[in-house]
Amino acid sequence: MKVLILGSGGREHALAWAASRSPRVTEVVCAPGNGGIGQVARCVPVDMKDVAAMLRLAEAEQPSLTIVGPELPLSLGVVDAFRERGYRIFGPTRDAAQLESSKAFAKQFMKRHQIPTANYAVCTTGKEVEESIKHFHAPVVVKADGLAAGKGVIICPTRQFAIDAAHGLFSGELLGVAEKQVVIEEFLEGEEVSFLCLSDGTHVVPLVPAQDHKRIGEGDTGPNTGGMGVYSTSDMLEPTMTEWILHHIAEPTVRGMAEEGAPFVGVLYCGLMMTARGPQLLEYNARFGDPETQAILLRLESDLVDALEACIDGSLAETEMRWSQGAAACVVASSSGYPGSYKTGLPITGLSLAAQIPGVEVFHSGTTRVGSQLVTSGGRVLGVTAEGDSLEEALSRAYEALAQIHFEGMYYRHDIGHRALKQPRR
Ligand code: AMP
Ligand code: GLY
C-alpha cells in the first residue's frame, strides 16, 4: 500500500510514523511534510489551500489511501473531490467538517441533538451582541464563527469587553477577515479533556483520551498557543465516564450528522470541559489534534491503517484497537517569541542523542532541511514524545531527551502533566 498524508506538522509526522509501521504499507508520501517527516516518508510539495493541486498529486502518486491532517483542506472539500475521482481518503466531507469550520453550525447542531454544551447566542450584528450579552454573566466567551487557528476565542472579563471583541471580529480588525457571525458563550470552569473518536459514519470507537496544555507559560499562564504539550494515561477517565461521554456526546453527534444527511467519517475530536455539572462540549474538531496525536499514537499497539480503512469501509464495529496500559507525554519545544513573532532558520542539534533514549520519538512540527542540517522553520518546532509504564516515566524520558536538544532560544514548559502528578516534577 502507498499512503499519502496531507499536512506538515507534528501530527502528520506522528501519522506518517504510525502508517510506516503498518506491515501492509510499502511507501508513505507526505505533502508538503517537513524536515523530520523526511525520515519516514517521501515529502512532496503541495499547497493546503489548493484542492485541485492535491488532486493532481493523487493522480501522479496513485495512493491506496490518503489521510488528511489539518482542517483547512477538509473545509475546502478535499474529501468530496477525492471521493468523486474514486480515491480512498480518510476524513469528513465539507458538509460534515462544518462541525469544526462553523462554530455557529456546531452550537446549533449540539442544541438540536441535546448534546451538553455551554449556553450561547449566535449574533450577526453588533446590535444583536449588545442585546444578547444582557443574558450572560461575566466572564463571558466570544468566538469567531470560522476557522481561526486557535485565535478566534476571546475570554472577556466584562460585558463591555465582549461587545468590543465582537465588534473587532465583525470588522476584521481582530483576525484579518471580517466575521459574518459570532458566538457568545457562557464561561465554563473545569479540567479540559481532548476526547478523540474514530467514526465510520455510524459507529464510534474512542481513542485514548489526552490533556492538552494550551497556554505558553508554566502554570497555564500567558497567551493561548496551538498546544505546548499533552499527556495521556490509562486512568485519565473512569470507564463509566468514558461510556457517559460516548452515549451523551460522541454517539449522538454521529447519529445526528447521519440523520441530517452529512454522515461523519473521520476523527471526531470532542473538546470537553469537565465541569461541576458534568462534561460539557466546548468544541468539535473534525481531525486529529496536534499535539494530542503524537502522544495518542505512541500508545497505539494495533495497526493505525487498518482502523482508518475500517472507517472508510463502514466496518469500524468489527475493528479492535489495542492500547498500551501505560502513559505517553509530548512536550513541545518552541521558538523564542512564539506565539508572537520568532526567528527561523536556526540550526538544531542533539536529535540523534535524544532519539536513543528508550521510549522516545521526536516528532517535528516546524523544521526544514538545509543541506544536511535541520533548522527551525516554525513557532512550534519539535514535539518530544515518550511512552512509559507510568506518566512519571514518560515525562522523565521526554525531559531527558529535551536536555540533549538545542537551538537558539529553544523554549518548553517544564510542567507538562502537572495536573495529573501528585508530586510536581520540580
Ligand atoms: P475552542 O477553539 O472552542 O476549543 O476554544 C479554545 C480554548 O478556549 C478552549 O480549549 C478553552 O480553553 C477555551 N474556551 C473555549 N470555550 C470556553 C468556554 N465556554 N468556557 C471557558 N473556556 C473556554
Ligand atoms: N491541540 C488542539 C488542537 O489540535 O486543536
Short mmCIF file of C-alpha atoms and ligand atoms in Angstrom, two decimals:
data_model
loop_
_atom_site.label_atom_id
_atom_site.label_comp_id
_atom_site.label_asym_id
_atom_site.label_seq_id
_atom_site.Cartn_x
_atom_site.Cartn_y
_atom_site.Cartn_z
CA MET A 1 0.00 0.00 0.00
CA LYS A 2 1.10 3.54 -0.72
CA VAL A 3 -0.23 6.02 1.87
CA LEU A 4 -0.42 9.76 1.19
CA ILE A 5 -0.59 12.10 4.19
CA LEU A 6 -1.66 15.72 3.68
CA GLY A 7 -0.12 18.26 6.08
CA SER A 8 3.20 19.39 7.50
CA GLY A 9 3.19 19.39 11.31
CA GLY A 10 3.96 17.17 14.29
CA ARG A 11 0.57 15.48 13.92
CA GLU A 12 1.42 14.50 10.35
CA HIS A 13 4.87 13.27 11.44
CA ALA A 14 3.19 11.01 14.01
CA LEU A 15 0.66 9.80 11.42
CA ALA A 16 3.45 9.08 8.92
CA TRP A 17 5.46 7.27 11.62
CA ALA A 18 2.46 5.13 12.62
CA ALA A 19 1.50 4.40 8.99
CA SER A 20 5.07 3.39 8.16
CA ARG A 21 4.91 0.77 10.94
CA SER A 22 1.95 -1.00 9.34
CA PRO A 23 3.11 -4.27 7.72
CA ARG A 24 0.77 -3.56 4.80
CA VAL A 25 2.34 -0.22 3.95
CA THR A 26 5.19 -0.17 1.46
CA GLU A 27 5.55 3.59 1.00
CA VAL A 28 4.47 6.77 2.79
CA VAL A 29 4.34 10.08 0.92
CA CYS A 30 3.72 13.30 2.83
CA ALA A 31 2.66 16.58 1.24
CA PRO A 32 4.15 19.02 1.95
CA GLY A 33 5.79 17.39 5.00
CA ASN A 34 8.76 18.88 6.85
CA GLY A 35 12.42 18.28 7.65
CA GLY A 36 11.75 15.48 10.14
CA ILE A 37 8.95 13.73 8.26
CA GLY A 38 11.55 13.02 5.57
CA GLN A 39 12.91 10.28 7.88
CA VAL A 40 9.76 8.17 7.47
CA ALA A 41 8.16 9.46 4.26
CA ARG A 42 8.97 10.94 0.88
CA CYS A 43 7.96 14.62 1.05
CA VAL A 44 6.49 16.39 -1.99
CA PRO A 45 5.30 20.00 -2.20
CA VAL A 46 1.61 20.95 -2.27
CA ASP A 47 -0.47 23.95 -1.16
CA MET A 48 -3.05 23.08 1.55
CA LYS A 49 -5.39 25.76 0.14
CA ASP A 50 -5.41 24.23 -3.36
CA VAL A 51 -7.72 21.22 -3.70
CA ALA A 52 -7.03 20.93 -7.45
CA ALA A 53 -3.28 20.67 -6.72
CA MET A 54 -3.92 17.93 -4.14
CA LEU A 55 -5.97 16.04 -6.75
CA ARG A 56 -3.17 16.38 -9.31
CA LEU A 57 -0.81 14.97 -6.70
CA ALA A 58 -3.13 11.98 -6.19
CA GLU A 59 -3.25 11.45 -9.96
CA ALA A 60 0.57 11.43 -10.08
CA GLU A 61 1.10 9.28 -6.98
CA GLN A 62 -1.94 6.94 -7.14
CA PRO A 63 -2.08 6.40 -3.34
CA SER A 64 -4.06 3.44 -1.98
CA LEU A 65 -5.12 5.63 0.95
CA THR A 66 -4.95 9.37 1.71
CA ILE A 67 -5.08 10.70 5.29
CA VAL A 68 -5.92 14.38 5.82
CA GLY A 69 -4.15 16.10 8.74
CA PRO A 70 -5.31 19.74 9.00
CA GLU A 71 -8.78 21.31 8.99
CA LEU A 72 -8.29 23.72 6.09
CA PRO A 73 -8.36 21.20 3.20
CA LEU A 74 -11.32 19.42 4.88
CA SER A 75 -13.26 22.69 4.99
CA LEU A 76 -12.41 23.23 1.30
CA GLY A 77 -13.87 19.85 0.33
CA VAL A 78 -10.74 17.79 -0.37
CA VAL A 79 -12.55 14.62 0.73
CA ASP A 80 -15.51 15.28 -1.59
CA ALA A 81 -13.13 15.92 -4.50
CA PHE A 82 -11.02 12.78 -3.88
CA ARG A 83 -14.10 10.58 -3.43
CA GLU A 84 -15.63 11.85 -6.70
CA ARG A 85 -12.50 10.68 -8.51
CA GLY A 86 -12.52 7.31 -6.75
CA TYR A 87 -9.58 7.90 -4.38
CA ARG A 88 -9.86 6.37 -0.91
CA ILE A 89 -9.45 9.18 1.58
CA PHE A 90 -9.82 9.34 5.37
CA GLY A 91 -11.63 12.42 6.68
CA PRO A 92 -15.06 14.09 6.70
CA THR A 93 -16.71 15.74 3.70
CA ARG A 94 -17.01 19.51 3.58
CA ASP A 95 -20.56 19.34 4.97
CA ALA A 96 -19.53 17.03 7.82
CA ALA A 97 -16.44 19.15 8.59
CA GLN A 98 -18.77 22.06 9.37
CA LEU A 99 -18.74 20.72 12.92
CA GLU A 100 -15.34 22.41 13.09
CA SER A 101 -15.43 25.02 10.32
CA SER A 102 -18.51 26.85 11.68
CA LYS A 103 -18.90 27.34 15.42
CA ALA A 104 -22.45 28.64 14.86
CA PHE A 105 -23.34 25.43 12.98
CA ALA A 106 -21.72 23.33 15.73
CA LYS A 107 -23.56 25.06 18.58
CA GLN A 108 -26.93 24.89 16.80
CA PHE A 109 -26.30 21.22 16.00
CA MET A 110 -25.49 20.48 19.68
CA LYS A 111 -28.75 22.15 20.68
CA ARG A 112 -30.80 20.24 18.06
CA HIS A 113 -29.40 16.96 19.40
CA GLN A 114 -29.42 17.77 23.15
CA ILE A 115 -25.65 17.50 23.46
CA PRO A 116 -24.46 19.14 26.71
CA THR A 117 -22.71 22.42 25.98
CA ALA A 118 -22.39 25.97 27.34
CA ASN A 119 -25.39 28.29 26.86
CA TYR A 120 -24.87 30.52 23.87
CA ALA A 121 -26.25 33.01 21.37
CA VAL A 122 -25.34 33.35 17.69
CA CYS A 123 -25.23 37.00 16.59
CA THR A 124 -24.88 38.54 13.14
CA THR A 125 -24.67 42.26 14.10
CA GLY A 126 -23.14 44.38 16.85
CA LYS A 127 -26.66 45.37 17.91
CA GLU A 128 -27.63 41.72 18.42
CA VAL A 129 -24.49 41.25 20.54
CA GLU A 130 -25.47 44.21 22.74
CA GLU A 131 -28.96 42.70 23.24
CA SER A 132 -27.78 39.10 23.83
CA ILE A 133 -24.96 39.97 26.18
CA LYS A 134 -27.52 41.10 28.78
CA HIS A 135 -28.40 37.43 29.33
CA PHE A 136 -24.81 36.40 30.22
CA HIS A 137 -22.71 36.88 33.34
CA ALA A 138 -19.08 37.99 33.08
CA PRO A 139 -16.65 36.47 32.35
CA VAL A 140 -18.16 35.58 29.00
CA VAL A 141 -16.63 33.98 25.91
CA VAL A 142 -16.81 35.46 22.40
CA LYS A 143 -15.96 33.18 19.47
CA ALA A 144 -15.40 33.79 15.77
CA ASP A 145 -17.64 31.55 13.65
CA GLY A 146 -14.95 30.45 11.18
CA LEU A 147 -11.59 28.67 11.37
CA ALA A 148 -9.09 30.84 13.23
CA ALA A 149 -6.19 28.54 14.16
CA GLY A 150 -6.87 28.90 17.89
CA LYS A 151 -7.07 32.72 17.78
CA GLY A 152 -10.84 33.02 17.45
CA VAL A 153 -11.79 32.51 21.10
CA ILE A 154 -11.75 35.53 23.42
CA ILE A 155 -12.38 35.15 27.15
CA CYS A 156 -13.89 38.50 28.18
CA PRO A 157 -13.70 39.75 31.78
CA THR A 158 -16.63 42.18 31.32
CA ARG A 159 -19.67 42.58 29.07
CA GLN A 160 -18.22 45.75 27.53
CA PHE A 161 -15.02 43.84 26.71
CA ALA A 162 -17.20 41.22 24.97
CA ILE A 163 -19.09 43.86 22.95
CA ASP A 164 -15.77 45.38 21.83
CA ALA A 165 -14.34 41.93 20.99
CA ALA A 166 -17.39 41.10 18.86
CA HIS A 167 -17.02 44.43 17.02
CA GLY A 168 -13.37 43.56 16.38
CA LEU A 169 -14.41 40.21 14.88
CA PHE A 170 -17.15 41.73 12.69
CA SER A 171 -14.86 44.50 11.40
CA GLY A 172 -11.98 42.13 10.65
CA GLU A 173 -9.70 44.09 12.98
CA LEU A 174 -9.02 41.08 15.23
CA LEU A 175 -8.45 38.23 12.76
CA GLY A 176 -7.82 39.97 9.44
CA VAL A 177 -11.08 38.62 7.97
CA ALA A 178 -14.49 40.07 8.77
CA GLU A 179 -16.67 37.51 10.55
CA LYS A 180 -20.34 37.31 9.50
CA GLN A 181 -21.39 35.58 12.72
CA VAL A 182 -20.03 35.40 16.25
CA VAL A 183 -20.96 33.09 19.12
CA ILE A 184 -21.42 34.48 22.64
CA GLU A 185 -20.97 31.75 25.19
CA GLU A 186 -21.23 31.08 28.90
CA PHE A 187 -17.79 30.70 30.54
CA LEU A 188 -17.20 27.19 31.87
CA GLU A 189 -14.73 26.12 34.54
CA GLY A 190 -13.05 22.75 34.96
CA GLU A 191 -10.38 20.46 33.54
CA GLU A 192 -10.20 20.15 29.76
CA VAL A 193 -10.03 16.73 28.10
CA SER A 194 -9.44 16.01 24.41
CA PHE A 195 -11.72 13.06 23.65
CA LEU A 196 -11.00 11.81 20.14
CA CYS A 197 -13.02 9.10 18.40
CA LEU A 198 -12.96 7.36 15.07
CA SER A 199 -16.25 7.16 13.18
CA ASP A 200 -17.31 5.30 10.05
CA GLY A 201 -20.49 7.37 9.80
CA THR A 202 -22.49 5.02 12.05
CA HIS A 203 -20.22 3.54 14.73
CA VAL A 204 -17.91 5.32 17.15
CA VAL A 205 -14.68 3.97 18.67
CA PRO A 206 -12.85 6.19 21.18
CA LEU A 207 -9.10 6.66 21.09
CA VAL A 208 -7.35 7.05 24.45
CA PRO A 209 -8.06 10.49 25.98
CA ALA A 210 -5.45 13.20 26.34
CA GLN A 211 -5.00 16.54 28.05
CA ASP A 212 -3.51 19.47 26.14
CA HIS A 213 -1.71 22.49 27.65
CA LYS A 214 -2.78 25.47 25.55
CA ARG A 215 -1.08 28.37 27.32
CA ILE A 216 2.51 29.34 26.58
CA GLY A 217 3.56 29.81 30.23
CA GLU A 218 4.10 27.40 33.10
CA GLY A 219 1.17 27.11 35.50
CA ASP A 220 -1.15 27.76 32.50
CA THR A 221 -0.36 31.45 32.16
CA GLY A 222 0.06 33.77 29.18
CA PRO A 223 -1.48 33.63 25.71
CA ASN A 224 -3.02 30.59 24.02
CA THR A 225 -0.93 28.58 21.59
CA GLY A 226 -1.59 25.66 19.26
CA GLY A 227 -0.69 23.41 22.23
CA MET A 228 2.56 23.23 24.26
CA GLY A 229 2.32 19.66 25.40
CA VAL A 230 -0.03 16.83 26.13
CA TYR A 231 -0.23 13.64 28.13
CA SER A 232 -2.37 10.55 28.04
CA THR A 233 -2.72 7.91 30.75
CA SER A 234 -4.90 4.84 31.16
CA ASP A 235 -6.63 6.23 34.25
CA MET A 236 -7.45 9.74 32.99
CA LEU A 237 -11.14 8.88 32.67
CA GLU A 238 -13.07 6.24 34.62
CA PRO A 239 -14.64 3.62 32.32
CA THR A 240 -18.12 4.81 33.38
CA MET A 241 -17.19 8.39 32.42
CA THR A 242 -15.93 7.23 29.02
CA GLU A 243 -19.27 5.44 28.50
CA TRP A 244 -21.19 8.55 29.52
CA ILE A 245 -19.27 10.73 27.06
CA LEU A 246 -19.81 8.20 24.28
CA HIS A 247 -23.57 7.91 24.97
CA HIS A 248 -24.28 11.62 25.52
CA ILE A 249 -21.81 13.37 23.23
CA ALA A 250 -19.95 11.30 20.60
CA GLU A 251 -22.69 8.85 19.55
CA PRO A 252 -25.50 11.46 19.36
CA THR A 253 -23.18 13.56 17.19
CA VAL A 254 -22.55 10.79 14.70
CA ARG A 255 -26.24 9.79 14.71
CA GLY A 256 -27.30 13.42 14.29
CA MET A 257 -24.96 14.06 11.36
CA ALA A 258 -26.22 10.90 9.62
CA GLU A 259 -29.86 11.98 10.19
CA GLU A 260 -29.07 15.40 8.76
CA GLY A 261 -27.61 13.87 5.60
CA ALA A 262 -23.92 14.56 6.29
CA PRO A 263 -22.55 11.32 7.78
CA PHE A 264 -19.32 11.95 9.66
CA VAL A 265 -16.43 9.69 8.63
CA GLY A 266 -13.09 10.55 10.20
CA VAL A 267 -11.78 11.67 13.56
CA LEU A 268 -14.37 13.35 15.74
CA TYR A 269 -12.40 15.37 18.28
CA CYS A 270 -14.62 16.43 21.20
CA GLY A 271 -13.01 19.22 23.24
CA LEU A 272 -14.58 18.72 26.68
CA MET A 273 -14.70 20.76 29.85
CA MET A 274 -15.20 18.52 32.89
CA THR A 275 -17.42 20.87 34.93
CA ALA A 276 -19.20 20.51 38.27
CA ARG A 277 -22.39 19.69 36.33
CA GLY A 278 -20.69 17.02 34.22
CA PRO A 279 -18.80 17.02 30.91
CA GLN A 280 -19.74 19.88 28.58
CA LEU A 281 -18.70 20.03 24.94
CA LEU A 282 -16.63 23.16 24.23
CA GLU A 283 -16.00 22.46 20.57
CA TYR A 284 -15.62 19.87 17.86
CA ASN A 285 -12.62 19.40 15.64
CA ALA A 286 -13.05 17.28 12.54
CA ARG A 287 -9.49 15.93 12.55
CA PHE A 288 -6.69 14.57 14.72
CA GLY A 289 -5.40 17.02 17.38
CA ASP A 290 -1.91 18.45 17.43
CA PRO A 291 -0.05 17.61 19.74
CA GLU A 292 -2.61 15.06 21.06
CA THR A 293 -1.92 12.71 18.14
CA GLN A 294 1.79 12.48 18.95
CA ALA A 295 1.07 11.10 22.46
CA ILE A 296 -2.01 9.07 21.50
CA LEU A 297 -0.31 7.21 18.64
CA LEU A 298 2.63 6.29 20.86
CA ARG A 299 0.11 4.31 22.96
CA LEU A 300 -1.49 2.59 19.95
CA GLU A 301 -0.44 -1.06 19.71
CA SER A 302 -2.71 -2.12 16.84
CA ASP A 303 -2.46 -1.04 13.18
CA LEU A 304 -3.49 2.58 12.51
CA VAL A 305 -4.05 1.97 8.79
CA ASP A 306 -6.45 -0.93 9.47
CA ALA A 307 -8.54 1.28 11.76
CA LEU A 308 -8.68 4.22 9.32
CA GLU A 309 -9.61 1.91 6.45
CA ALA A 310 -12.40 0.42 8.58
CA CYS A 311 -13.85 3.95 8.87
CA ILE A 312 -13.87 4.35 5.08
CA ASP A 313 -15.37 0.85 4.61
CA GLY A 314 -18.05 1.23 7.31
CA SER A 315 -16.65 -1.74 9.24
CA LEU A 316 -15.48 0.01 12.39
CA ALA A 317 -17.77 -2.16 14.57
CA GLU A 318 -15.64 -5.21 13.68
CA THR A 319 -12.32 -3.45 14.32
CA GLU A 320 -10.42 -3.71 17.55
CA MET A 321 -7.93 -1.07 18.63
CA ARG A 322 -5.38 -2.02 21.28
CA TRP A 323 -3.61 0.46 23.53
CA SER A 324 -0.70 0.30 25.94
CA GLN A 325 -1.82 0.43 29.57
CA GLY A 326 0.94 2.89 30.46
CA ALA A 327 1.26 6.57 29.62
CA ALA A 328 2.63 8.87 26.96
CA ALA A 329 3.58 12.53 27.01
CA CYS A 330 4.61 15.05 24.39
CA VAL A 331 6.49 18.24 25.30
CA VAL A 332 6.64 20.88 22.59
CA ALA A 333 9.87 22.82 22.04
CA SER A 334 9.05 26.19 20.52
CA SER A 335 10.91 29.16 19.08
CA SER A 336 11.61 32.10 21.36
CA GLY A 337 8.80 34.64 20.91
CA TYR A 338 6.07 32.13 19.93
CA PRO A 339 3.04 32.57 19.81
CA GLY A 340 4.16 36.06 18.71
CA SER A 341 6.87 36.59 16.12
CA TYR A 342 10.03 34.49 16.13
CA LYS A 343 13.21 33.81 14.15
CA THR A 344 13.56 30.82 11.83
CA GLY A 345 16.49 29.08 10.16
CA LEU A 346 18.25 28.29 13.46
CA PRO A 347 20.30 25.06 13.45
CA ILE A 348 19.02 22.22 15.68
CA THR A 349 21.47 19.82 17.37
CA GLY A 350 21.25 16.75 19.60
CA LEU A 351 18.37 14.99 17.84
CA SER A 352 20.18 11.69 17.38
CA LEU A 353 21.20 11.58 21.07
CA ALA A 354 17.59 12.30 22.06
CA ALA A 355 16.30 9.53 19.81
CA GLN A 356 18.50 6.95 21.57
CA ILE A 357 16.61 7.31 24.86
CA PRO A 358 14.26 4.31 25.23
CA GLY A 359 10.61 5.01 24.51
CA VAL A 360 11.30 8.40 22.89
CA GLU A 361 10.12 9.61 19.47
CA VAL A 362 10.88 13.16 18.38
CA PHE A 363 8.14 14.40 16.05
CA HIS A 364 8.93 17.51 14.02
CA SER A 365 6.44 20.37 13.73
CA GLY A 366 8.40 23.25 12.25
CA THR A 367 11.71 22.08 10.85
CA THR A 368 13.29 22.10 7.44
CA ARG A 369 16.45 20.62 5.98
CA VAL A 370 19.14 22.91 4.55
CA GLY A 371 21.73 20.59 3.04
CA SER A 372 22.41 18.06 5.79
CA GLN A 373 21.45 20.46 8.60
CA LEU A 374 18.00 20.58 10.22
CA VAL A 375 16.90 24.12 11.02
CA THR A 376 13.83 25.68 12.66
CA SER A 377 11.01 26.84 10.40
CA GLY A 378 8.02 27.41 12.68
CA GLY A 379 6.75 28.54 16.09
CA ARG A 380 6.29 25.03 17.39
CA VAL A 381 9.47 23.24 16.33
CA LEU A 382 9.53 19.76 17.90
CA GLY A 383 7.17 17.51 19.85
CA VAL A 384 9.42 15.41 22.06
CA THR A 385 7.24 12.42 22.86
CA ALA A 386 7.84 9.45 25.15
CA GLU A 387 5.95 6.48 26.47
CA GLY A 388 6.44 4.73 29.79
CA ASP A 389 4.80 2.40 32.28
CA SER A 390 3.73 5.46 34.27
CA LEU A 391 3.28 9.14 33.50
CA GLU A 392 6.35 9.87 35.63
CA GLU A 393 8.45 7.57 33.46
CA ALA A 394 7.08 9.00 30.19
CA LEU A 395 7.73 12.57 31.34
CA SER A 396 11.23 11.89 32.68
CA ARG A 397 12.16 10.29 29.33
CA ALA A 398 10.74 13.23 27.37
CA TYR A 399 12.58 15.78 29.52
CA GLU A 400 15.81 13.76 29.37
CA ALA A 401 15.53 13.81 25.57
CA LEU A 402 14.84 17.55 25.57
CA ALA A 403 18.01 18.12 27.58
CA GLN A 404 20.01 16.70 24.64
CA ILE A 405 18.41 19.04 22.06
CA HIS A 406 19.45 22.59 21.36
CA PHE A 407 18.58 25.51 19.13
CA GLU A 408 18.95 29.21 19.85
CA GLY A 409 16.06 30.44 22.02
CA MET A 410 14.53 26.97 22.46
CA TYR A 411 11.62 27.19 24.94
CA TYR A 412 9.49 24.49 26.53
CA ARG A 413 7.21 24.15 29.52
CA HIS A 414 8.64 22.16 32.41
CA ASP A 415 5.23 21.37 33.90
CA ILE A 416 3.52 19.19 31.28
CA GLY A 417 1.30 16.68 33.09
CA HIS A 418 1.46 18.66 36.32
CA ARG A 419 -2.28 18.40 36.94
CA ALA A 420 -2.09 14.61 36.89
CA LEU A 421 1.02 14.23 39.05
CA LYS A 422 0.79 14.03 42.81
CA GLN A 423 4.35 15.30 43.18
CA PRO A 424 5.30 18.22 40.90
CA ARG A 425 8.45 17.44 38.92
CA ARG A 426 10.40 20.31 40.42
P1 AMP B 1 -12.12 26.29 21.17
O1 AMP B 1 -11.42 26.77 19.93
O2 AMP B 1 -13.61 26.46 21.14
O3 AMP B 1 -11.65 24.95 21.63
O4 AMP B 1 -11.58 27.19 22.34
C1 AMP B 1 -10.21 27.28 22.60
C2 AMP B 1 -9.99 27.26 24.09
O5 AMP B 1 -10.71 28.34 24.69
C3 AMP B 1 -10.52 26.02 24.78
O6 AMP B 1 -9.63 24.96 24.72
C4 AMP B 1 -10.75 26.53 26.17
O7 AMP B 1 -9.53 26.57 26.89
C5 AMP B 1 -11.22 27.95 25.95
N1 AMP B 1 -12.69 28.01 25.93
C6 AMP B 1 -13.49 27.87 24.85
N2 AMP B 1 -14.80 27.97 25.19
C7 AMP B 1 -14.82 28.16 26.51
C8 AMP B 1 -15.88 28.34 27.49
N3 AMP B 1 -17.17 28.33 27.13
N4 AMP B 1 -15.51 28.49 28.77
C9 AMP B 1 -14.22 28.50 29.15
N5 AMP B 1 -13.19 28.36 28.29
C10 AMP B 1 -13.47 28.19 27.00
N1 GLY B 2 -4.42 20.67 20.37
C1 GLY B 2 -5.59 21.32 19.97
C2 GLY B 2 -6.00 21.08 18.59
O1 GLY B 2 -5.46 20.27 17.86
O2 GLY B 2 -6.95 21.74 18.15
#
